[in-house]
PDB file of C-alpha atoms in Angstrom:
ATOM      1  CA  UNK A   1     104.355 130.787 104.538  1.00  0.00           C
ATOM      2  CA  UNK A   2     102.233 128.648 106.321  1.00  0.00           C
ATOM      3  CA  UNK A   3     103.715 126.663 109.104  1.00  0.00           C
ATOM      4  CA  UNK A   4     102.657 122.658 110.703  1.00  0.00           C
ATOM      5  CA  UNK A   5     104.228 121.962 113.404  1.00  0.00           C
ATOM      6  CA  UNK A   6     105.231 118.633 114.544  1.00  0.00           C
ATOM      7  CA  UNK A   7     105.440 117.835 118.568  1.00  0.00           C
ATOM      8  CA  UNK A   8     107.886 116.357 119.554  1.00  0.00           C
ATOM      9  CA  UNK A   9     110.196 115.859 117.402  1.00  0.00           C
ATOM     10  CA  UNK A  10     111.809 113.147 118.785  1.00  0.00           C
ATOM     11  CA  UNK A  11     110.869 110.379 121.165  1.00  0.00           C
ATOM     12  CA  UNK A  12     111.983 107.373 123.185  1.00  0.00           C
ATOM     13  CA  UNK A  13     109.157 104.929 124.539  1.00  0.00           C
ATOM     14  CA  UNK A  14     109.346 101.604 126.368  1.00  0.00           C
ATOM     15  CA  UNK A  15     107.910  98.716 124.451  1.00  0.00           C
ATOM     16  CA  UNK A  16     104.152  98.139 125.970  1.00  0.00           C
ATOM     17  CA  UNK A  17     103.869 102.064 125.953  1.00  0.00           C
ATOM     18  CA  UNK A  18     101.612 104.073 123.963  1.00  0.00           C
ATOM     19  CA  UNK A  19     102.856 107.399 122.160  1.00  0.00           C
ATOM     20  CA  UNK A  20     100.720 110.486 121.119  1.00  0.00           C
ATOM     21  CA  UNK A  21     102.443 112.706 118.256  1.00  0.00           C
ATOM     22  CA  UNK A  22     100.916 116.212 117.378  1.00  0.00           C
ATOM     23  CA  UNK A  23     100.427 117.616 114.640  1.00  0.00           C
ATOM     24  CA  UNK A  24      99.231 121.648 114.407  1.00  0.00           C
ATOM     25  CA  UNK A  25      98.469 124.454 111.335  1.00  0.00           C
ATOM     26  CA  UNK A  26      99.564 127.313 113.151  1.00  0.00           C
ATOM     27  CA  UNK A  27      98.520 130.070 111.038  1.00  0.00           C
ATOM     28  CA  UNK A  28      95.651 128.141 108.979  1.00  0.00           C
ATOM     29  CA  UNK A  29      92.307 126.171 109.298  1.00  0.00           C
ATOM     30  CA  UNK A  30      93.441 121.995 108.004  1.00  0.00           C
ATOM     31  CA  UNK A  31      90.300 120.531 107.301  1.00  0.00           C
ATOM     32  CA  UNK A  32      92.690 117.499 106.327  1.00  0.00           C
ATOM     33  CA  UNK A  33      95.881 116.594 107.714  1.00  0.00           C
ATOM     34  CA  UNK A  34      97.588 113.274 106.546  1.00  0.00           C
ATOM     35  CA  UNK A  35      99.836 110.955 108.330  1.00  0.00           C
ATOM     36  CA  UNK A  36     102.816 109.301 106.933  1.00  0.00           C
ATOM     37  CA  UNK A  37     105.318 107.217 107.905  1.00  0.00           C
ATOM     38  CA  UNK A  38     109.347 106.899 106.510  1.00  0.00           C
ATOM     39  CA  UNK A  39     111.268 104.013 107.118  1.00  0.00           C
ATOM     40  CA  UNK A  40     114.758 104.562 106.818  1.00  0.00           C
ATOM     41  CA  UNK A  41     115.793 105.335 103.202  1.00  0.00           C
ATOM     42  CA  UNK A  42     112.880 104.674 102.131  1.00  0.00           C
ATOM     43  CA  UNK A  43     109.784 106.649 100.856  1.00  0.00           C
ATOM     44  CA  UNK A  44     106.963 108.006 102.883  1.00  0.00           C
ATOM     45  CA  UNK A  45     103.835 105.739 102.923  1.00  0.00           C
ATOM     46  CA  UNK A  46     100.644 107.466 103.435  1.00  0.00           C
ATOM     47  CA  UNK A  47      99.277 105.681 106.612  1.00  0.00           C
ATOM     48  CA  UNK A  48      95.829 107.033 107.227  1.00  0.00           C
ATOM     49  CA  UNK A  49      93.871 110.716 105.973  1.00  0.00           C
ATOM     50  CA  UNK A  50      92.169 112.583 108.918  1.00  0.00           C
ATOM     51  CA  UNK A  51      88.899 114.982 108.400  1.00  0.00           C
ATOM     52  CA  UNK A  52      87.943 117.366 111.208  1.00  0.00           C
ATOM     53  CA  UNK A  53      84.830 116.032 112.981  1.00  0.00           C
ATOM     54  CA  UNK A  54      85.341 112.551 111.304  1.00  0.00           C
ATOM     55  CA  UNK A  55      87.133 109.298 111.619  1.00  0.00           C
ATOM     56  CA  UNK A  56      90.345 108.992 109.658  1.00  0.00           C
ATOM     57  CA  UNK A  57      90.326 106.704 106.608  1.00  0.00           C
ATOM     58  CA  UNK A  58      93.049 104.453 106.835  1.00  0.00           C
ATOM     59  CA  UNK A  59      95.272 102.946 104.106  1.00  0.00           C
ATOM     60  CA  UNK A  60      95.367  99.425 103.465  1.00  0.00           C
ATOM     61  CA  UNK A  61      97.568  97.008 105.804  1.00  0.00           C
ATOM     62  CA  UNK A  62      97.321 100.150 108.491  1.00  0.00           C
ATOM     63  CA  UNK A  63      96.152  99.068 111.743  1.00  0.00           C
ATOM     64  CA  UNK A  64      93.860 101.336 113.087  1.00  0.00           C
ATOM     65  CA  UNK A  65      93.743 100.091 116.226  1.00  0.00           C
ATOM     66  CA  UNK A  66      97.268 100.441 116.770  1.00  0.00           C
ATOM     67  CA  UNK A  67      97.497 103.796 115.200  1.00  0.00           C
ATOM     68  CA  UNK A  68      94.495 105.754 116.550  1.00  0.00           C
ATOM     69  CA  UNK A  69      94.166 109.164 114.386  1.00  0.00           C
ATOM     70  CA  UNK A  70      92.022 112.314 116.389  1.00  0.00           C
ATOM     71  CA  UNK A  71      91.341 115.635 114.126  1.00  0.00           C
ATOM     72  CA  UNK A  72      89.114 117.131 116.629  1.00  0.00           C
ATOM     73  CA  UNK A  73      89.775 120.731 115.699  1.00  0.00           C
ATOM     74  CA  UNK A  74      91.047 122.377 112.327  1.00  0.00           C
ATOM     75  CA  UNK A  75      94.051 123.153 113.496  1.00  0.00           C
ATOM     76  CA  UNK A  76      94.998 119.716 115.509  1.00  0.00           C
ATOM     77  CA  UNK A  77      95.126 116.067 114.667  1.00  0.00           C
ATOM     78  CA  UNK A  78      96.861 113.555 117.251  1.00  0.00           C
ATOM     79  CA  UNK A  79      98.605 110.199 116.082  1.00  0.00           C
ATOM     80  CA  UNK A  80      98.323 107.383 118.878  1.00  0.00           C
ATOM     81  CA  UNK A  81     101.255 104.871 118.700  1.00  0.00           C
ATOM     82  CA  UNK A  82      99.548 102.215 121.134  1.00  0.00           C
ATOM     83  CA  UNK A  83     101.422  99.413 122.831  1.00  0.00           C
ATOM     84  CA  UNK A  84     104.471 100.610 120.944  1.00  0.00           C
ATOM     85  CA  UNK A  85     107.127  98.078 119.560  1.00  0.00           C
ATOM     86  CA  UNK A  86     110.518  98.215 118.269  1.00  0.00           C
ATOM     87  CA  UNK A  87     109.516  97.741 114.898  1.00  0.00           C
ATOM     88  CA  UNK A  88     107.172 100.531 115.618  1.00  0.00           C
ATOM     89  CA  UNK A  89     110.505 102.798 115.643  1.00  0.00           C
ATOM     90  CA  UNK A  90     110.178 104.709 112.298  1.00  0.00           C
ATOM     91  CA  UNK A  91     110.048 108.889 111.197  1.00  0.00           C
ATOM     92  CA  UNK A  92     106.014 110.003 111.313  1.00  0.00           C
ATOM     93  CA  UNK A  93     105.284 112.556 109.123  1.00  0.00           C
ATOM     94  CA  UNK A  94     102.361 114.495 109.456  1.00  0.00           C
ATOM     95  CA  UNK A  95     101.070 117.130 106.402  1.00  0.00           C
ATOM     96  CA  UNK A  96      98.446 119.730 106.511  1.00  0.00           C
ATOM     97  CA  UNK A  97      95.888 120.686 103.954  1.00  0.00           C
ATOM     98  CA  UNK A  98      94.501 124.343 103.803  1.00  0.00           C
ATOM     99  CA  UNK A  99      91.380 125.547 102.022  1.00  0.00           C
ATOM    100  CA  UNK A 100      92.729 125.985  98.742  1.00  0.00           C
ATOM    101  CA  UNK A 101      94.117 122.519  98.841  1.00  0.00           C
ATOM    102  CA  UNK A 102      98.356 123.434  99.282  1.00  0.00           C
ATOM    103  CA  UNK A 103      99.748 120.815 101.560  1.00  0.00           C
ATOM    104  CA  UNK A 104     102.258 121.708 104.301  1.00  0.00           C
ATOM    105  CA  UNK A 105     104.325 119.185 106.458  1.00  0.00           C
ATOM    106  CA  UNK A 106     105.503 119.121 109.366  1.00  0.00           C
ATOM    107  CA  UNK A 107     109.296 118.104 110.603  1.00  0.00           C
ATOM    108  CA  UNK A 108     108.606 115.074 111.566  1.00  0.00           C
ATOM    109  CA  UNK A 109     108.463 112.845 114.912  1.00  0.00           C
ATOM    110  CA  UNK A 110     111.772 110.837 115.030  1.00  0.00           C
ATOM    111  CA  UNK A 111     110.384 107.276 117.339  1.00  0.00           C
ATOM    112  CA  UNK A 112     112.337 105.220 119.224  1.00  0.00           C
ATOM    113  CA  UNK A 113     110.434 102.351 120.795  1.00  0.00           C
ATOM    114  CA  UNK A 114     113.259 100.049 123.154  1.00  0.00           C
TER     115      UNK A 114
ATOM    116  CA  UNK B   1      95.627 105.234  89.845  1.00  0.00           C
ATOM    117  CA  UNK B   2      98.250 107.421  90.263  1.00  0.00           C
ATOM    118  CA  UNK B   3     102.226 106.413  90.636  1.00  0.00           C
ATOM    119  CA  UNK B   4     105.729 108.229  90.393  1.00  0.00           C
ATOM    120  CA  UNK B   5     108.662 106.589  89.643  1.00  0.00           C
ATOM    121  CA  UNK B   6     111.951 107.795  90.296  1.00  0.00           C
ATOM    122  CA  UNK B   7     114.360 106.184  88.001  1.00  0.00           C
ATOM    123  CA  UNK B   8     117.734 106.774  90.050  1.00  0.00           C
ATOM    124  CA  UNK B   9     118.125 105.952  93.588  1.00  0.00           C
ATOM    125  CA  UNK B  10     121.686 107.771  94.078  1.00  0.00           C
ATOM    126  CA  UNK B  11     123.072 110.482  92.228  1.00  0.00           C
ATOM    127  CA  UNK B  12     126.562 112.108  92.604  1.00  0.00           C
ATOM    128  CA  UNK B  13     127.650 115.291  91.319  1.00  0.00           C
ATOM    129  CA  UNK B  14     130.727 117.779  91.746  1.00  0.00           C
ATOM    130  CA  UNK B  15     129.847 120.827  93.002  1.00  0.00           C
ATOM    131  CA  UNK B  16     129.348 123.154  90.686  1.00  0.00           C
ATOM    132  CA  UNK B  17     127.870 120.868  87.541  1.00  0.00           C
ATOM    133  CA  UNK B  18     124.400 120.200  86.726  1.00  0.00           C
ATOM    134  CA  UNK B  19     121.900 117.973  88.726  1.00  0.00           C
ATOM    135  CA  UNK B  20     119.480 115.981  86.902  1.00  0.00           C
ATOM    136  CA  UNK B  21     117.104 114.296  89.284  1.00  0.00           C
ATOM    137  CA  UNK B  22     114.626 111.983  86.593  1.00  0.00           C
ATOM    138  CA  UNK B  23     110.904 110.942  87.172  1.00  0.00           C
ATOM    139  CA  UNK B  24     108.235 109.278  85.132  1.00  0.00           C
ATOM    140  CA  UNK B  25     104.668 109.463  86.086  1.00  0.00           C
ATOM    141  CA  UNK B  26     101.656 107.868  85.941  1.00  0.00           C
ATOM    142  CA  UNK B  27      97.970 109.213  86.225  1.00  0.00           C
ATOM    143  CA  UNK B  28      94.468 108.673  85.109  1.00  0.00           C
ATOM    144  CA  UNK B  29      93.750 112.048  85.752  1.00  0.00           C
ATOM    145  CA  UNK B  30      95.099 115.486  84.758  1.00  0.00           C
ATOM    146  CA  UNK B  31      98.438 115.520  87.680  1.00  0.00           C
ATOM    147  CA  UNK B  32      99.817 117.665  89.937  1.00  0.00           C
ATOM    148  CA  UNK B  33     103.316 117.234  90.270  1.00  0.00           C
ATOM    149  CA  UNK B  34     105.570 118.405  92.680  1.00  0.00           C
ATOM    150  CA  UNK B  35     109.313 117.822  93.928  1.00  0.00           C
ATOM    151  CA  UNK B  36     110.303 117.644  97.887  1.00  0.00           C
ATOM    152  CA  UNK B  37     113.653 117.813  99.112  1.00  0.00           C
ATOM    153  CA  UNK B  38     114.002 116.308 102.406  1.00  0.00           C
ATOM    154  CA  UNK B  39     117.536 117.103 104.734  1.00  0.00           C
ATOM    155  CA  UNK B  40     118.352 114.280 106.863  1.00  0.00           C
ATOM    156  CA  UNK B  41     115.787 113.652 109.653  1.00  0.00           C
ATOM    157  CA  UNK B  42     113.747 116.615 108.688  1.00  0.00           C
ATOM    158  CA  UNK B  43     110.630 117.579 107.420  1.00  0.00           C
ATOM    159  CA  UNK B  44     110.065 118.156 103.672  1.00  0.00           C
ATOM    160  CA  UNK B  45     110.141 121.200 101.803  1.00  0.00           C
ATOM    161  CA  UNK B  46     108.337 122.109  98.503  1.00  0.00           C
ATOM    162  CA  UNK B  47     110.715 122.659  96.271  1.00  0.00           C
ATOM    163  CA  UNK B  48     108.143 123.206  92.756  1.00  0.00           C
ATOM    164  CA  UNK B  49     105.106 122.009  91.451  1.00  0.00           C
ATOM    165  CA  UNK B  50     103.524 121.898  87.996  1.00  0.00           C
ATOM    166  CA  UNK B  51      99.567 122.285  88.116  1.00  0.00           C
ATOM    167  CA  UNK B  52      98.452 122.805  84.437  1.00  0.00           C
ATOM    168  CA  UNK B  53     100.192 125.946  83.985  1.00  0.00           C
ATOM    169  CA  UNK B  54     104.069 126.469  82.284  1.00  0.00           C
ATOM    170  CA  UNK B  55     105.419 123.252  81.282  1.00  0.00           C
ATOM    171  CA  UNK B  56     108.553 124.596  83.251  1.00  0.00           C
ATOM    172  CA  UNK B  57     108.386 125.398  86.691  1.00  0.00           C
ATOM    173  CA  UNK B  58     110.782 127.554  88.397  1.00  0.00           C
ATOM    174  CA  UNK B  59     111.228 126.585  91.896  1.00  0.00           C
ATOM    175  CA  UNK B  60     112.982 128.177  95.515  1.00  0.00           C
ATOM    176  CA  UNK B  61     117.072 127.458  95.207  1.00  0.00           C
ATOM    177  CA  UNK B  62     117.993 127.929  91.660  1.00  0.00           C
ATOM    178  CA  UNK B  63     116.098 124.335  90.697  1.00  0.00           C
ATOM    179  CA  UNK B  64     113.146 123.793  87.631  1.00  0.00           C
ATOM    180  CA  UNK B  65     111.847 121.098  86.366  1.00  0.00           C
ATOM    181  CA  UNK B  66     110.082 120.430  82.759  1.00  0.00           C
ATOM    182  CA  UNK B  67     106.620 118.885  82.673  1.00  0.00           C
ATOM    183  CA  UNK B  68     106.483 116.770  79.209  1.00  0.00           C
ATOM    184  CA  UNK B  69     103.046 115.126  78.530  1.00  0.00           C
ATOM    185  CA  UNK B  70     104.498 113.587  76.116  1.00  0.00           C
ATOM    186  CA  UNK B  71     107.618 111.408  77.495  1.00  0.00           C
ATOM    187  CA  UNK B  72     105.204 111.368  80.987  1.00  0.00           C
ATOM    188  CA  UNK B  73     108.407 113.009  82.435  1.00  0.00           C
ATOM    189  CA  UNK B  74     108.817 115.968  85.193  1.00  0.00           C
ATOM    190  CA  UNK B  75     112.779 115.792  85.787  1.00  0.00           C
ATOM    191  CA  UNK B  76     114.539 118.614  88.061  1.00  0.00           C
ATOM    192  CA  UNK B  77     117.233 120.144  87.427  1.00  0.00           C
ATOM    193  CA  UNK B  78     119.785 123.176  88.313  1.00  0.00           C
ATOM    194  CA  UNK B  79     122.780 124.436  86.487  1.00  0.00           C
ATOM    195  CA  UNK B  80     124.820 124.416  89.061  1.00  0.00           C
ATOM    196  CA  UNK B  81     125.505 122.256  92.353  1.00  0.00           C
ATOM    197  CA  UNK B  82     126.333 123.635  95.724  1.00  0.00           C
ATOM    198  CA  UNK B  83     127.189 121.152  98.367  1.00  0.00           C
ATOM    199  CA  UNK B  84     124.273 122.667 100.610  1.00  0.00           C
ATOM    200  CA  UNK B  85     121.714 120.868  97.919  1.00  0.00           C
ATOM    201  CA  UNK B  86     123.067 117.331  99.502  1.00  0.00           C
ATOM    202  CA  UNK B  87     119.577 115.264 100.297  1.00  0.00           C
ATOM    203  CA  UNK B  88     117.183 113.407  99.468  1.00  0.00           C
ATOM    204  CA  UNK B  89     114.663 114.669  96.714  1.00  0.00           C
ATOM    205  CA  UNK B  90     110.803 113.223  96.273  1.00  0.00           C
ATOM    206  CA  UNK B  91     108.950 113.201  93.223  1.00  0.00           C
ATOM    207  CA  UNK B  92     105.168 113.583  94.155  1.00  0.00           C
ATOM    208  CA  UNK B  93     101.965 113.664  92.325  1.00  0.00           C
ATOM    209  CA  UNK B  94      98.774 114.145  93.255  1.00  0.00           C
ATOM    210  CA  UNK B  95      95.379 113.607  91.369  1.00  0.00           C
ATOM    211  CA  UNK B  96      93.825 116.514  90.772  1.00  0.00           C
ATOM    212  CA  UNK B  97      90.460 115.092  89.176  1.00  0.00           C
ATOM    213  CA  UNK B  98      90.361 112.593  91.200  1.00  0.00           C
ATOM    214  CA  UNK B  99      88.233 112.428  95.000  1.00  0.00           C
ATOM    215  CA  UNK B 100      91.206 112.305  97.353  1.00  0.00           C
ATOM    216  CA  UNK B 101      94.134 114.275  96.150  1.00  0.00           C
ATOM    217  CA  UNK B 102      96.051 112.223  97.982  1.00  0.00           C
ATOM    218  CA  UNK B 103     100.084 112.917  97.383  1.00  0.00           C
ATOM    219  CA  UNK B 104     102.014 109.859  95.811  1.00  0.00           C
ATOM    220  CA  UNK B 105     105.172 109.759  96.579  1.00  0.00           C
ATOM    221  CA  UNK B 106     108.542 108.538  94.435  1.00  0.00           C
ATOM    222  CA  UNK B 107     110.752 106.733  95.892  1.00  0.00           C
ATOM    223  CA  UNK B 108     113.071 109.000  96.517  1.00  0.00           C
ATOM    224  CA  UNK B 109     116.961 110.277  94.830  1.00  0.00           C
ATOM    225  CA  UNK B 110     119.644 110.663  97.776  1.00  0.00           C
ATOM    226  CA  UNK B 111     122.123 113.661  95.853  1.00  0.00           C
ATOM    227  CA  UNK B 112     125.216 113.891  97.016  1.00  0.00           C
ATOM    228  CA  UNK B 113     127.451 116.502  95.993  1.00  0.00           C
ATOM    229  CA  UNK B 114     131.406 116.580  95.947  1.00  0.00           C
ATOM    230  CA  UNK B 115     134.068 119.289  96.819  1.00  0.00           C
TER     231      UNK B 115
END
């Protein structure tokens, strides 16, 4: 089946520190890829949508400033964690959309911000 | 809009006796609906989903769930329990009429399962 991969998995950051989180299709073109984000035992809360060639539409209360979104191929979309803080630290979940609209995700960035 | 409510935040089962994991829905459109199961700090994994064709979906693992238009349900289940199915298990739905198709998701039903 198809496969998103999630890079890296897990990360530790300083506080002040900006973070980059991949996300890539690796067998299939993702003309959208979400991002979500999981706060322990809790849900996932869709944080912003990201088009290929476009800039992501972010969900309400989502800073997009602080969490810049880059699709700039169909197969990769970066999530930017800048000037990270602790209560940054959560479980980013990224999910990939093919052409015939099934959604993959990926295993998730585990971030630590101290 | 679309929402999923999962009405159980824990369930505990023996191993070996069935698992019903409940959800209500909510959509102005025709849904999708799917179920997730997520291992602890992993990704998710499709488990089913219901998109307008049998009411009862047959999913990966021994689990189905029913789609009732009627009682705006779409509850899992499996006969039987192994302790492997331990995790936590989304409800999801997405809008299929609608612009986005954005996934809605529950929140959430940690299953245990005891020896």
């Amino acid at each position: 089946g198809a496969v998103v991969s999630q890079h890296p998995s897990w990360v530790i950051c300083k506080s002040g520190t900006s973070v980059k989180i991949e996300c890539r299709s690796l067998d299939f073109q993702a003309t959208t890829m979400f991002w979500y984000r999981q706060f322990p035992k809790k849900s996932l809360m869709l944080m912003a949508t990201s088009n290929e060639g476009s800039k992501a539409t972010y969900e309400q209360g989502v800073e997009k400033d602080k969490f810049l979104i880059n699709h700039a191929s169909l197969t990769l979309s970066t999530l930017t964690v800048t000037s990270a803080h602790p209560e940054d630290s959560s479980f980013y979940i990224c999910s990939a959309r093919d052409t015939i609209k099934a959604t993959f995700f990926g295993q998730g960035t585990r971030l630590t911000v101290v | 809009a679309q929402s999923v409510t999962q009405l159980d935040s824990h369930v505990s089962v023996s191993e070996g006796t069935p698992v019903l994991l409940r959800c209500n829905y909510s959509s102005s459109y025709s849904p999708s609906l799917f179920w997730y199961v997520q291992h602890p700090n992993k990704g998710l994994q499709l488990l089913l989903k219901y998109t307008s064709a049998a009411t009862l979906v047959k999913g990966i693992n021994g689990f189905e769930a029913e789609f009732k238009k009627s009682e705006t349900s779409f509850h899992l289940t499996k006969p039987s329990a192994h302790m492997s199915d331990a995790a936590e298990y989304f409800c999801v739905v997405s809008d299929r009429g609608g612009a986005t198709n954005k996934l809605i998701f529950g929140t959430g039903t940690l299953l245990a399962v005891q020896p």
